[in-house]
Amino acid sequence: MRFGCCTDINHSAIVKEAGFDFLECTVVSLVPDNDGDYEKILNRYEQSSLPVDACNIFLPGNLKIVGNEINHGAVESYVEKALSRVKQIGARTVVFGSGRSRSMPESFSREKGEEQILMFLDMVADYADPLGITIVIEPLNRKESNMINSVPEAVEFAKKVNRDSIQVLADFYHMDEEKEPIEHLVTAKDHLKHIHVADTNRFAPGTGKYPYETFVHCLKQANYDGLVSIECNWKDFETEIIQTRHFLQKLFE
């Protein structure tokens, strides 16, 4: 099992010093409005003290994939460019959360919304498969999206798409917000390829009341041995990142 942190590439030295294995940065940071800025961005990634093994925030919020206002050409063009750049920086896992992009408009057909997400994921797989990139569907709590709010739902989408590159992420924060049984980690084990962790009020792991012993027990039951990323709000990043690494090390290792 490898431990990382969702943060800006500029924090790589701090995260490495704290004892982490990798960074999780954003896909959208690789696709600036001006393509001419990409070379400078790439240079920052190439000089990182830690590898960037995963990327989150796949889609910008204004790029809709559900609803009546989808620009399919723009979506596919973005995905092609974004995933080629994810590959270029060496990341192999991309998190499909993107709550604003995938949320249904009011009074929109759920059946149609699900159909649109499946079509999107199938198109994404066409680009991800040959690049060796895994797309993990992230269930979000209902305050952030009205589509895919539990781990079993994400698993059903992955099964329906039925492509090797389309798998599932479990996020402890979203599971807790939805009062989702932690045991879903075990039932989802065949598709579970990435983990996000936080603690009460989405602060750093170890600072709240989340039932971490149960969470870790279920991951072990699921024989999970992949990436675990902290995705939280920090009060004092440089201090808490060290404390959090010690907390996770004690729990998992």
PDB file of C-alpha atoms in Angstrom:
ATOM      1  CA  MET A   1       0.000   0.000   0.000  1.00  0.00           C
ATOM      2  CA  ARG A   2       1.281   3.468  -0.926  1.00  0.00           C
ATOM      3  CA  PHE A   3       0.274   6.745   0.719  1.00  0.00           C
ATOM      4  CA  GLY A   4      -0.058  10.115  -0.977  1.00  0.00           C
ATOM      5  CA  CYS A   5      -1.555  13.545  -0.646  1.00  0.00           C
ATOM      6  CA  CYS A   6      -3.910  15.557  -2.841  1.00  0.00           C
ATOM      7  CA  THR A   7      -2.156  18.898  -3.117  1.00  0.00           C
ATOM      8  CA  ASP A   8      -0.482  21.368  -5.429  1.00  0.00           C
ATOM      9  CA  ILE A   9       2.698  20.296  -7.222  1.00  0.00           C
ATOM     10  CA  ASN A  10       4.542  23.109  -5.416  1.00  0.00           C
ATOM     11  CA  HIS A  11       4.152  21.195  -2.133  1.00  0.00           C
ATOM     12  CA  SER A  12       6.036  18.128  -3.345  1.00  0.00           C
ATOM     13  CA  ALA A  13       9.145  18.697  -1.190  1.00  0.00           C
ATOM     14  CA  ILE A  14       7.059  19.161   1.978  1.00  0.00           C
ATOM     15  CA  VAL A  15       5.021  16.021   1.278  1.00  0.00           C
ATOM     16  CA  LYS A  16       8.165  13.991   0.561  1.00  0.00           C
ATOM     17  CA  GLU A  17       9.820  15.215   3.756  1.00  0.00           C
ATOM     18  CA  ALA A  18       6.755  14.067   5.693  1.00  0.00           C
ATOM     19  CA  GLY A  19       7.311  10.528   4.411  1.00  0.00           C
ATOM     20  CA  PHE A  20       4.687  10.148   1.696  1.00  0.00           C
ATOM     21  CA  ASP A  21       5.121   8.139  -1.481  1.00  0.00           C
ATOM     22  CA  PHE A  22       3.336  10.211  -4.116  1.00  0.00           C
ATOM     23  CA  LEU A  23       1.260  13.261  -4.956  1.00  0.00           C
ATOM     24  CA  GLU A  24      -2.251  13.461  -6.342  1.00  0.00           C
ATOM     25  CA  CYS A  25      -2.643  16.637  -8.384  1.00  0.00           C
ATOM     26  CA  THR A  26      -5.447  17.937 -10.588  1.00  0.00           C
ATOM     27  CA  VAL A  27      -6.091  17.039 -14.204  1.00  0.00           C
ATOM     28  CA  VAL A  28      -7.437  20.528 -14.867  1.00  0.00           C
ATOM     29  CA  SER A  29      -4.051  22.029 -13.918  1.00  0.00           C
ATOM     30  CA  LEU A  30      -2.597  20.254 -16.969  1.00  0.00           C
ATOM     31  CA  VAL A  31      -5.052  21.858 -19.378  1.00  0.00           C
ATOM     32  CA  PRO A  32      -4.672  25.659 -19.055  1.00  0.00           C
ATOM     33  CA  ASP A  33      -6.811  28.015 -21.117  1.00  0.00           C
ATOM     34  CA  ASN A  34      -3.703  28.951 -23.070  1.00  0.00           C
ATOM     35  CA  ASP A  35      -1.891  25.904 -24.484  1.00  0.00           C
ATOM     36  CA  GLY A  36       1.282  27.962 -24.590  1.00  0.00           C
ATOM     37  CA  ASP A  37       1.429  27.799 -20.786  1.00  0.00           C
ATOM     38  CA  TYR A  38       1.629  24.000 -20.725  1.00  0.00           C
ATOM     39  CA  GLU A  39       5.397  23.734 -21.235  1.00  0.00           C
ATOM     40  CA  LYS A  40       6.046  25.730 -18.061  1.00  0.00           C
ATOM     41  CA  ILE A  41       3.470  23.641 -16.153  1.00  0.00           C
ATOM     42  CA  LEU A  42       5.027  20.394 -17.393  1.00  0.00           C
ATOM     43  CA  ASN A  43       8.436  21.586 -16.245  1.00  0.00           C
ATOM     44  CA  ARG A  44       7.112  21.990 -12.687  1.00  0.00           C
ATOM     45  CA  TYR A  45       5.812  18.425 -12.737  1.00  0.00           C
ATOM     46  CA  GLU A  46       9.076  17.075 -14.135  1.00  0.00           C
ATOM     47  CA  GLN A  47      10.995  18.731 -11.284  1.00  0.00           C
ATOM     48  CA  SER A  48       8.683  17.363  -8.570  1.00  0.00           C
ATOM     49  CA  SER A  49      10.343  15.751  -5.556  1.00  0.00           C
ATOM     50  CA  LEU A  50       7.688  13.012  -5.627  1.00  0.00           C
ATOM     51  CA  PRO A  51       5.992  11.126  -8.464  1.00  0.00           C
ATOM     52  CA  VAL A  52       2.447  12.150  -9.328  1.00  0.00           C
ATOM     53  CA  ASP A  53       0.751   8.750  -9.351  1.00  0.00           C
ATOM     54  CA  ALA A  54      -2.848   9.962  -9.452  1.00  0.00           C
ATOM     55  CA  CYS A  55      -4.848  12.977 -10.582  1.00  0.00           C
ATOM     56  CA  ASN A  56      -8.215  14.242  -9.369  1.00  0.00           C
ATOM     57  CA  ILE A  57     -10.584  16.990 -10.579  1.00  0.00           C
ATOM     58  CA  PHE A  58     -10.838  15.392 -14.017  1.00  0.00           C
ATOM     59  CA  LEU A  59     -13.261  17.876 -15.619  1.00  0.00           C
ATOM     60  CA  PRO A  60     -13.739  21.629 -15.253  1.00  0.00           C
ATOM     61  CA  GLY A  61     -17.151  22.378 -13.763  1.00  0.00           C
ATOM     62  CA  ASN A  62     -18.421  24.156 -16.876  1.00  0.00           C
ATOM     63  CA  LEU A  63     -17.803  21.112 -19.108  1.00  0.00           C
ATOM     64  CA  LYS A  64     -21.110  19.278 -18.784  1.00  0.00           C
ATOM     65  CA  ILE A  65     -21.497  15.578 -19.480  1.00  0.00           C
ATOM     66  CA  VAL A  66     -25.112  15.294 -18.253  1.00  0.00           C
ATOM     67  CA  GLY A  67     -28.100  17.356 -19.367  1.00  0.00           C
ATOM     68  CA  ASN A  68     -29.318  19.110 -22.493  1.00  0.00           C
ATOM     69  CA  GLU A  69     -26.253  21.300 -23.031  1.00  0.00           C
ATOM     70  CA  ILE A  70     -23.461  18.851 -23.782  1.00  0.00           C
ATOM     71  CA  ASN A  71     -20.848  19.809 -26.358  1.00  0.00           C
ATOM     72  CA  HIS A  72     -19.679  16.305 -27.226  1.00  0.00           C
ATOM     73  CA  GLY A  73     -16.867  17.527 -29.456  1.00  0.00           C
ATOM     74  CA  ALA A  74     -15.470  19.779 -26.733  1.00  0.00           C
ATOM     75  CA  VAL A  75     -15.739  16.999 -24.141  1.00  0.00           C
ATOM     76  CA  GLU A  76     -13.899  14.469 -26.275  1.00  0.00           C
ATOM     77  CA  SER A  77     -11.234  16.976 -27.304  1.00  0.00           C
ATOM     78  CA  TYR A  78     -10.631  17.846 -23.629  1.00  0.00           C
ATOM     79  CA  VAL A  79     -10.447  14.173 -22.589  1.00  0.00           C
ATOM     80  CA  GLU A  80      -7.974  13.319 -25.358  1.00  0.00           C
ATOM     81  CA  LYS A  81      -5.675  16.210 -24.449  1.00  0.00           C
ATOM     82  CA  ALA A  82      -6.019  15.760 -20.684  1.00  0.00           C
ATOM     83  CA  LEU A  83      -5.289  12.035 -20.624  1.00  0.00           C
ATOM     84  CA  SER A  84      -2.287  12.359 -22.927  1.00  0.00           C
ATOM     85  CA  ARG A  85      -0.855  14.906 -20.481  1.00  0.00           C
ATOM     86  CA  VAL A  86      -1.697  12.729 -17.470  1.00  0.00           C
ATOM     87  CA  LYS A  87       0.325   9.999 -19.179  1.00  0.00           C
ATOM     88  CA  GLN A  88       3.154  12.457 -19.873  1.00  0.00           C
ATOM     89  CA  ILE A  89       3.574  13.339 -16.177  1.00  0.00           C
ATOM     90  CA  GLY A  90       3.575   9.639 -15.258  1.00  0.00           C
ATOM     91  CA  ALA A  91       0.217   9.348 -13.474  1.00  0.00           C
ATOM     92  CA  ARG A  92      -1.751   6.146 -13.958  1.00  0.00           C
ATOM     93  CA  THR A  93      -4.961   6.809 -12.006  1.00  0.00           C
ATOM     94  CA  VAL A  94      -7.531   9.526 -12.740  1.00  0.00           C
ATOM     95  CA  VAL A  95     -10.386  10.259 -10.349  1.00  0.00           C
ATOM     96  CA  PHE A  96     -13.776  10.860 -11.938  1.00  0.00           C
ATOM     97  CA  GLY A  97     -15.565  12.937  -9.310  1.00  0.00           C
ATOM     98  CA  SER A  98     -16.406  16.148 -11.187  1.00  0.00           C
ATOM     99  CA  GLY A  99     -19.702  16.688  -9.363  1.00  0.00           C
ATOM    100  CA  ARG A 100     -20.746  19.822 -11.248  1.00  0.00           C
ATOM    101  CA  SER A 101     -20.096  18.233 -14.628  1.00  0.00           C
ATOM    102  CA  ARG A 102     -22.042  15.059 -13.935  1.00  0.00           C
ATOM    103  CA  SER A 103     -24.991  16.435 -11.922  1.00  0.00           C
ATOM    104  CA  MET A 104     -28.438  16.279 -13.520  1.00  0.00           C
ATOM    105  CA  PRO A 105     -30.349  19.512 -14.158  1.00  0.00           C
ATOM    106  CA  GLU A 106     -33.622  19.882 -12.281  1.00  0.00           C
ATOM    107  CA  SER A 107     -36.449  17.721 -13.700  1.00  0.00           C
ATOM    108  CA  PHE A 108     -33.993  15.870 -15.959  1.00  0.00           C
ATOM    109  CA  SER A 109     -34.553  12.157 -16.547  1.00  0.00           C
ATOM    110  CA  ARG A 110     -32.362  10.037 -14.274  1.00  0.00           C
ATOM    111  CA  GLU A 111     -32.409   7.249 -16.834  1.00  0.00           C
ATOM    112  CA  LYS A 112     -31.121   9.639 -19.486  1.00  0.00           C
ATOM    113  CA  GLY A 113     -28.514  11.029 -17.078  1.00  0.00           C
ATOM    114  CA  GLU A 114     -27.188   7.562 -16.319  1.00  0.00           C
ATOM    115  CA  GLU A 115     -27.109   6.787 -20.029  1.00  0.00           C
ATOM    116  CA  GLN A 116     -25.057   9.933 -20.674  1.00  0.00           C
ATOM    117  CA  ILE A 117     -22.545   9.056 -17.941  1.00  0.00           C
ATOM    118  CA  LEU A 118     -22.153   5.540 -19.358  1.00  0.00           C
ATOM    119  CA  MET A 119     -21.545   6.978 -22.836  1.00  0.00           C
ATOM    120  CA  PHE A 120     -18.983   9.384 -21.390  1.00  0.00           C
ATOM    121  CA  LEU A 121     -17.127   6.639 -19.516  1.00  0.00           C
ATOM    122  CA  ASP A 122     -17.092   4.410 -22.597  1.00  0.00           C
ATOM    123  CA  MET A 123     -15.585   7.247 -24.647  1.00  0.00           C
ATOM    124  CA  VAL A 124     -13.019   7.958 -21.893  1.00  0.00           C
ATOM    125  CA  ALA A 125     -12.038   4.279 -21.876  1.00  0.00           C
ATOM    126  CA  ASP A 126     -11.231   4.501 -25.596  1.00  0.00           C
ATOM    127  CA  TYR A 127      -8.438   6.934 -24.659  1.00  0.00           C
ATOM    128  CA  ALA A 128      -7.500   5.521 -21.248  1.00  0.00           C
ATOM    129  CA  ASP A 129      -7.122   1.854 -22.257  1.00  0.00           C
ATOM    130  CA  PRO A 130      -4.214   2.288 -24.712  1.00  0.00           C
ATOM    131  CA  LEU A 131      -2.469   4.705 -22.316  1.00  0.00           C
ATOM    132  CA  GLY A 132      -2.618   2.285 -19.384  1.00  0.00           C
ATOM    133  CA  ILE A 133      -4.587   4.798 -17.300  1.00  0.00           C
ATOM    134  CA  THR A 134      -7.285   3.693 -14.859  1.00  0.00           C
ATOM    135  CA  ILE A 135     -10.323   5.932 -14.385  1.00  0.00           C
ATOM    136  CA  VAL A 136     -11.854   5.495 -10.928  1.00  0.00           C
ATOM    137  CA  ILE A 137     -15.479   6.546 -10.433  1.00  0.00           C
ATOM    138  CA  GLU A 138     -15.794   8.530  -7.214  1.00  0.00           C
ATOM    139  CA  PRO A 139     -19.137   8.403  -5.360  1.00  0.00           C
ATOM    140  CA  LEU A 140     -19.922  11.887  -4.018  1.00  0.00           C
ATOM    141  CA  ASN A 141     -22.291  12.966  -1.275  1.00  0.00           C
ATOM    142  CA  ARG A 142     -25.620  14.472  -2.353  1.00  0.00           C
ATOM    143  CA  LYS A 143     -24.501  18.020  -1.537  1.00  0.00           C
ATOM    144  CA  GLU A 144     -21.899  17.756  -4.312  1.00  0.00           C
ATOM    145  CA  SER A 145     -23.760  15.717  -6.929  1.00  0.00           C
ATOM    146  CA  ASN A 146     -27.133  14.098  -7.522  1.00  0.00           C
ATOM    147  CA  MET A 147     -25.545  11.222  -9.457  1.00  0.00           C
ATOM    148  CA  ILE A 148     -23.547   8.267  -8.072  1.00  0.00           C
ATOM    149  CA  ASN A 149     -23.680   8.734  -4.299  1.00  0.00           C
ATOM    150  CA  SER A 150     -22.507   5.344  -3.022  1.00  0.00           C
ATOM    151  CA  VAL A 151     -19.812   2.773  -3.672  1.00  0.00           C
ATOM    152  CA  PRO A 152     -22.311   0.120  -4.901  1.00  0.00           C
ATOM    153  CA  GLU A 153     -23.708   2.643  -7.407  1.00  0.00           C
ATOM    154  CA  ALA A 154     -20.202   3.298  -8.717  1.00  0.00           C
ATOM    155  CA  VAL A 155     -19.599  -0.439  -9.011  1.00  0.00           C
ATOM    156  CA  GLU A 156     -22.796  -0.825 -11.055  1.00  0.00           C
ATOM    157  CA  PHE A 157     -21.624   1.862 -13.470  1.00  0.00           C
ATOM    158  CA  ALA A 158     -18.225   0.169 -13.795  1.00  0.00           C
ATOM    159  CA  LYS A 159     -19.910  -3.170 -14.478  1.00  0.00           C
ATOM    160  CA  LYS A 160     -22.200  -1.696 -17.111  1.00  0.00           C
ATOM    161  CA  VAL A 161     -19.349   0.035 -18.931  1.00  0.00           C
ATOM    162  CA  ASN A 162     -17.335  -3.193 -18.650  1.00  0.00           C
ATOM    163  CA  ARG A 163     -13.987  -1.737 -19.691  1.00  0.00           C
ATOM    164  CA  ASP A 164     -10.701  -2.590 -17.964  1.00  0.00           C
ATOM    165  CA  SER A 165      -9.847   1.074 -17.414  1.00  0.00           C
ATOM    166  CA  ILE A 166     -13.111   1.957 -15.622  1.00  0.00           C
ATOM    167  CA  GLN A 167     -12.969   1.097 -11.917  1.00  0.00           C
ATOM    168  CA  VAL A 168     -14.046   2.554  -8.536  1.00  0.00           C
ATOM    169  CA  LEU A 169     -12.760   4.812  -5.758  1.00  0.00           C
ATOM    170  CA  ALA A 170     -14.046   4.932  -2.167  1.00  0.00           C
ATOM    171  CA  ASP A 171     -13.770   8.227  -0.272  1.00  0.00           C
ATOM    172  CA  PHE A 172     -14.124   7.985   3.520  1.00  0.00           C
ATOM    173  CA  TYR A 173     -15.480  11.541   3.754  1.00  0.00           C
ATOM    174  CA  HIS A 174     -18.260  10.996   1.223  1.00  0.00           C
ATOM    175  CA  MET A 175     -19.115   7.601   2.729  1.00  0.00           C
ATOM    176  CA  ASP A 176     -19.479   9.195   6.140  1.00  0.00           C
ATOM    177  CA  GLU A 177     -21.572  12.085   4.799  1.00  0.00           C
ATOM    178  CA  GLU A 178     -23.952   9.579   3.205  1.00  0.00           C
ATOM    179  CA  LYS A 179     -23.907   7.295   6.275  1.00  0.00           C
ATOM    180  CA  GLU A 180     -22.781   4.544   3.938  1.00  0.00           C
ATOM    181  CA  PRO A 181     -21.811   1.191   5.491  1.00  0.00           C
ATOM    182  CA  ILE A 182     -18.030   0.851   5.572  1.00  0.00           C
ATOM    183  CA  GLU A 183     -18.510  -2.808   4.691  1.00  0.00           C
ATOM    184  CA  HIS A 184     -19.183  -1.683   1.122  1.00  0.00           C
ATOM    185  CA  LEU A 185     -15.392  -1.615   0.783  1.00  0.00           C
ATOM    186  CA  VAL A 186     -15.445  -5.381   1.021  1.00  0.00           C
ATOM    187  CA  THR A 187     -18.339  -5.992  -1.365  1.00  0.00           C
ATOM    188  CA  ALA A 188     -16.698  -3.670  -3.913  1.00  0.00           C
ATOM    189  CA  LYS A 189     -13.281  -5.317  -3.670  1.00  0.00           C
ATOM    190  CA  ASP A 190     -13.155  -6.542  -7.271  1.00  0.00           C
ATOM    191  CA  HIS A 191     -13.475  -2.974  -8.582  1.00  0.00           C
ATOM    192  CA  LEU A 192     -11.866  -0.962  -5.785  1.00  0.00           C
ATOM    193  CA  LYS A 193      -8.710   0.660  -7.184  1.00  0.00           C
ATOM    194  CA  HIS A 194      -8.208   3.878  -5.176  1.00  0.00           C
ATOM    195  CA  ILE A 195      -8.960   5.352  -1.731  1.00  0.00           C
ATOM    196  CA  HIS A 196      -9.401   8.904  -0.416  1.00  0.00           C
ATOM    197  CA  VAL A 197      -9.290   9.650   3.312  1.00  0.00           C
ATOM    198  CA  ALA A 198     -10.128  12.604   5.555  1.00  0.00           C
ATOM    199  CA  ASP A 199     -11.778  12.968   8.973  1.00  0.00           C
ATOM    200  CA  THR A 200     -14.655  14.786  10.687  1.00  0.00           C
ATOM    201  CA  ASN A 201     -15.654  17.970   8.804  1.00  0.00           C
ATOM    202  CA  ARG A 202     -13.217  16.931   6.084  1.00  0.00           C
ATOM    203  CA  PHE A 203     -10.174  17.831   8.141  1.00  0.00           C
ATOM    204  CA  ALA A 204      -6.954  15.811   8.367  1.00  0.00           C
ATOM    205  CA  PRO A 205      -7.084  12.092   9.241  1.00  0.00           C
ATOM    206  CA  GLY A 206      -6.585  11.557  12.948  1.00  0.00           C
ATOM    207  CA  THR A 207      -8.124  14.874  13.993  1.00  0.00           C
ATOM    208  CA  GLY A 208     -11.744  13.743  14.223  1.00  0.00           C
ATOM    209  CA  LYS A 209     -14.022  10.835  15.061  1.00  0.00           C
ATOM    210  CA  TYR A 210     -14.179   8.733  11.910  1.00  0.00           C
ATOM    211  CA  PRO A 211     -14.080   4.972  12.725  1.00  0.00           C
ATOM    212  CA  TYR A 212     -10.666   4.382  11.187  1.00  0.00           C
ATOM    213  CA  GLU A 213     -10.080   0.993  12.781  1.00  0.00           C
ATOM    214  CA  THR A 214     -13.220  -0.347  11.077  1.00  0.00           C
ATOM    215  CA  PHE A 215     -12.240   1.324   7.806  1.00  0.00           C
ATOM    216  CA  VAL A 216      -8.775  -0.251   7.816  1.00  0.00           C
ATOM    217  CA  HIS A 217     -10.186  -3.627   8.873  1.00  0.00           C
ATOM    218  CA  CYS A 218     -12.555  -3.605   5.882  1.00  0.00           C
ATOM    219  CA  LEU A 219      -9.762  -2.617   3.489  1.00  0.00           C
ATOM    220  CA  LYS A 220      -7.729  -5.558   4.751  1.00  0.00           C
ATOM    221  CA  GLN A 221     -10.737  -7.859   4.318  1.00  0.00           C
ATOM    222  CA  ALA A 222     -10.975  -6.588   0.747  1.00  0.00           C
ATOM    223  CA  ASN A 223      -7.250  -7.379   0.267  1.00  0.00           C
ATOM    224  CA  TYR A 224      -6.767  -3.782  -0.844  1.00  0.00           C
ATOM    225  CA  ASP A 225      -3.128  -2.960  -1.513  1.00  0.00           C
ATOM    226  CA  GLY A 226      -3.305   0.115  -3.749  1.00  0.00           C
ATOM    227  CA  LEU A 227      -3.039   3.877  -3.412  1.00  0.00           C
ATOM    228  CA  VAL A 228      -4.412   5.810  -0.429  1.00  0.00           C
ATOM    229  CA  SER A 229      -4.575   9.606  -0.806  1.00  0.00           C
ATOM    230  CA  ILE A 230      -5.384  12.209   1.803  1.00  0.00           C
ATOM    231  CA  GLU A 231      -7.976  14.613   0.434  1.00  0.00           C
ATOM    232  CA  CYS A 232      -8.893  17.082   3.154  1.00  0.00           C
ATOM    233  CA  ASN A 233      -8.950  20.677   4.337  1.00  0.00           C
ATOM    234  CA  TRP A 234      -5.830  21.641   6.254  1.00  0.00           C
ATOM    235  CA  LYS A 235      -5.595  24.021   9.201  1.00  0.00           C
ATOM    236  CA  ASP A 236      -1.779  24.019   9.299  1.00  0.00           C
ATOM    237  CA  PHE A 237      -0.506  22.050   6.312  1.00  0.00           C
ATOM    238  CA  GLU A 238       3.194  21.780   7.172  1.00  0.00           C
ATOM    239  CA  THR A 239       2.516  20.583  10.726  1.00  0.00           C
ATOM    240  CA  GLU A 240      -0.504  18.381  10.065  1.00  0.00           C
ATOM    241  CA  ILE A 241       0.998  16.596   7.052  1.00  0.00           C
ATOM    242  CA  ILE A 242       3.655  15.093   9.360  1.00  0.00           C
ATOM    243  CA  GLN A 243       1.144  14.188  12.076  1.00  0.00           C
ATOM    244  CA  THR A 244      -1.150  12.601   9.489  1.00  0.00           C
ATOM    245  CA  ARG A 245       1.626  10.424   8.058  1.00  0.00           C
ATOM    246  CA  HIS A 246       2.387   9.098  11.555  1.00  0.00           C
ATOM    247  CA  PHE A 247      -1.319   8.449  12.136  1.00  0.00           C
ATOM    248  CA  LEU A 248      -1.719   6.498   8.896  1.00  0.00           C
ATOM    249  CA  GLN A 249       1.512   4.586   9.409  1.00  0.00           C
ATOM    250  CA  LYS A 250       0.360   3.422  12.841  1.00  0.00           C
ATOM    251  CA  LEU A 251      -3.024   2.379  11.440  1.00  0.00           C
ATOM    252  CA  PHE A 252      -1.994   0.604   8.274  1.00  0.00           C
ATOM    253  CA  GLU A 253       1.541  -0.664   8.696  1.00  0.00           C
TER     254      GLU A 253
END
